[in-house]
């Protein structure tokens, strides 16, 4: 029988994955605006390549976490993506909005670290493919060992 942790893990994964999927879709909807923003922030070389990479990592990594398909790898990819992104785009601490984005990104990295370490939980595609190393903590052992002394 599944306990409440399975559902909470699912909701957490959906919420954090959805942020990245929506961000990637928004970039797809406005490629010129996204690349202009990147250029305004100092990324003037390989802007199109970096834009395409950002879209791919956000959509693929976000769906990976959201659905629980290779979620550990998806979360790790998003962490690797978010570190330089946060340092390049959200370091202007004189701007309160950028400070909020910086702190939000740190919180998202924290959530992704949980997925990267503990996996996607019981209610995921990963769990359907493999029974090993997917739960934060097991429900109960199948067999309890009794030791007599």
CSV table of C-alpha atoms in Angstrom, one decimal:
chain,number,residue,atom,x,y,z
A,1,UNK,CA,0.0,0.0,0.0
A,2,UNK,CA,1.3,3.4,-0.9
A,3,UNK,CA,1.7,6.0,1.7
A,4,UNK,CA,1.3,9.8,1.6
A,5,UNK,CA,5.1,10.3,0.8
A,6,UNK,CA,4.5,8.8,-2.7
A,7,UNK,CA,1.9,11.5,-3.5
A,8,UNK,CA,3.9,14.3,-2.0
A,9,UNK,CA,7.0,13.3,-4.0
A,10,UNK,CA,4.9,13.2,-7.1
A,11,UNK,CA,3.5,16.7,-6.5
A,12,UNK,CA,6.9,18.1,-5.7
A,13,UNK,CA,8.4,16.6,-8.9
A,14,UNK,CA,5.5,18.0,-11.0
A,15,UNK,CA,5.8,21.4,-9.6
A,16,UNK,CA,9.6,21.7,-10.0
A,17,UNK,CA,9.5,20.1,-13.5
A,18,UNK,CA,6.7,22.3,-14.7
A,19,UNK,CA,8.8,25.4,-14.0
A,20,UNK,CA,11.5,24.3,-16.5
A,21,UNK,CA,9.0,23.0,-19.1
A,22,UNK,CA,7.2,26.3,-19.1
A,23,UNK,CA,10.4,28.3,-19.3
A,24,UNK,CA,11.6,26.2,-22.3
A,25,UNK,CA,8.2,26.6,-24.0
A,26,UNK,CA,8.3,30.3,-23.5
A,27,UNK,CA,11.8,30.5,-25.0
A,28,UNK,CA,10.4,28.5,-28.0
A,29,UNK,CA,7.6,31.0,-28.4
A,30,UNK,CA,9.9,34.0,-28.4
A,31,UNK,CA,13.3,33.0,-29.8
A,32,UNK,CA,14.3,36.5,-30.9
A,33,UNK,CA,13.4,38.0,-27.5
A,34,UNK,CA,15.3,35.4,-25.6
A,35,UNK,CA,18.4,35.7,-27.8
A,36,UNK,CA,18.2,39.5,-27.5
A,37,UNK,CA,18.0,39.3,-23.7
A,38,UNK,CA,21.0,36.9,-23.8
A,39,UNK,CA,23.0,39.4,-25.9
A,40,UNK,CA,22.0,42.2,-23.6
A,41,UNK,CA,23.4,40.2,-20.7
A,42,UNK,CA,26.8,39.9,-22.5
A,43,UNK,CA,26.4,36.6,-24.3
A,44,UNK,CA,27.2,37.7,-27.8
A,45,UNK,CA,29.0,34.6,-29.1
A,46,UNK,CA,27.2,31.4,-30.1
A,47,UNK,CA,23.9,32.9,-28.9
A,48,UNK,CA,21.8,30.7,-31.2
A,49,UNK,CA,23.6,27.6,-30.1
A,50,UNK,CA,23.3,28.5,-26.4
A,51,UNK,CA,19.6,29.3,-26.9
A,52,UNK,CA,19.0,25.9,-28.5
A,53,UNK,CA,20.9,24.2,-25.7
A,54,UNK,CA,18.9,26.1,-23.0
A,55,UNK,CA,15.6,25.1,-24.7
A,56,UNK,CA,16.6,21.5,-24.9
A,57,UNK,CA,17.9,21.2,-21.3
A,58,UNK,CA,14.8,23.0,-19.9
A,59,UNK,CA,12.2,21.0,-21.8
A,60,UNK,CA,13.9,17.6,-21.7
A,61,UNK,CA,15.2,18.0,-18.1
A,62,UNK,CA,11.9,19.4,-17.0
A,63,UNK,CA,9.9,16.6,-18.5
A,64,UNK,CA,12.3,14.1,-17.1
A,65,UNK,CA,11.8,15.3,-13.6
A,66,UNK,CA,8.0,15.9,-14.1
A,67,UNK,CA,7.3,12.4,-15.4
A,68,UNK,CA,10.0,10.6,-13.4
A,69,UNK,CA,11.8,9.3,-16.5
A,70,UNK,CA,15.5,9.1,-15.8
A,71,UNK,CA,14.7,11.8,-13.2
A,72,UNK,CA,18.1,11.6,-11.5
A,73,UNK,CA,19.8,12.4,-14.8
A,74,UNK,CA,17.3,15.1,-15.7
A,75,UNK,CA,17.7,16.8,-12.3
A,76,UNK,CA,21.5,16.6,-12.6
A,77,UNK,CA,21.4,18.2,-16.0
A,78,UNK,CA,19.2,21.0,-14.8
A,79,UNK,CA,21.5,21.6,-11.8
A,80,UNK,CA,24.5,21.8,-14.2
A,81,UNK,CA,22.5,24.2,-16.4
A,82,UNK,CA,21.3,26.4,-13.5
A,83,UNK,CA,24.6,27.1,-11.9
A,84,UNK,CA,26.1,29.1,-14.7
A,85,UNK,CA,22.7,30.5,-15.7
A,86,UNK,CA,22.2,31.9,-12.2
A,87,UNK,CA,25.7,33.3,-12.1
A,88,UNK,CA,25.4,35.0,-15.5
A,89,UNK,CA,21.9,36.4,-15.3
A,90,UNK,CA,21.0,37.0,-11.6
A,91,UNK,CA,24.1,38.5,-9.9
A,92,UNK,CA,22.9,42.1,-9.8
A,93,UNK,CA,22.1,42.2,-6.1
A,94,UNK,CA,21.4,46.0,-6.4
A,95,UNK,CA,18.2,45.0,-8.3
A,96,UNK,CA,15.7,43.4,-5.9
A,97,UNK,CA,14.1,41.4,-8.7
A,98,UNK,CA,17.4,39.8,-9.6
A,99,UNK,CA,18.1,39.0,-6.0
A,100,UNK,CA,14.7,37.3,-5.8
A,101,UNK,CA,15.5,35.3,-9.0
A,102,UNK,CA,18.9,34.4,-7.5
A,103,UNK,CA,17.4,33.1,-4.3
A,104,UNK,CA,14.6,31.3,-6.3
A,105,UNK,CA,17.2,29.5,-8.4
A,106,UNK,CA,19.1,28.4,-5.2
A,107,UNK,CA,15.8,27.0,-3.9
A,108,UNK,CA,15.2,25.2,-7.2
A,109,UNK,CA,18.7,23.8,-7.2
A,110,UNK,CA,18.0,22.5,-3.7
A,111,UNK,CA,14.8,20.7,-4.8
A,112,UNK,CA,16.7,19.3,-7.8
A,113,UNK,CA,19.4,18.0,-5.5
A,114,UNK,CA,16.8,15.9,-3.7
A,115,UNK,CA,15.6,14.4,-7.0
A,116,UNK,CA,19.2,13.8,-8.2
A,117,UNK,CA,20.1,11.9,-5.0
A,118,UNK,CA,16.9,10.1,-4.0
A,119,UNK,CA,15.2,9.6,-7.3
A,120,UNK,CA,11.7,10.1,-8.5
A,121,UNK,CA,9.7,8.1,-5.9
A,122,UNK,CA,7.1,5.4,-6.2
A,123,UNK,CA,4.7,7.2,-8.7
A,124,UNK,CA,7.0,7.6,-11.6
A,125,UNK,CA,8.1,5.9,-14.9
A,126,UNK,CA,11.5,5.2,-13.3
A,127,UNK,CA,9.8,3.2,-10.5
A,128,UNK,CA,7.9,1.2,-13.1
A,129,UNK,CA,11.2,0.3,-14.8
A,130,UNK,CA,13.3,-0.4,-11.8
A,131,UNK,CA,12.6,-1.2,-8.1
A,132,UNK,CA,16.1,-0.3,-6.9
A,133,UNK,CA,17.2,3.1,-5.5
A,134,UNK,CA,14.1,5.1,-6.2
A,135,UNK,CA,12.6,5.8,-2.8
A,136,UNK,CA,13.6,8.3,-0.2
A,137,UNK,CA,13.0,5.7,2.4
A,138,UNK,CA,11.3,2.3,2.0
A,139,UNK,CA,7.8,1.7,3.3
A,140,UNK,CA,8.6,-1.4,5.3
A,141,UNK,CA,11.0,-4.3,4.7
A,142,UNK,CA,9.4,-7.3,3.1
A,143,UNK,CA,10.9,-9.6,5.7
A,144,UNK,CA,11.8,-8.6,9.3
A,145,UNK,CA,14.8,-10.3,10.7
A,146,UNK,CA,14.4,-11.6,14.2
A,147,UNK,CA,17.6,-12.1,16.2
A,148,UNK,CA,17.5,-14.1,19.4
A,149,UNK,CA,20.2,-13.7,22.0
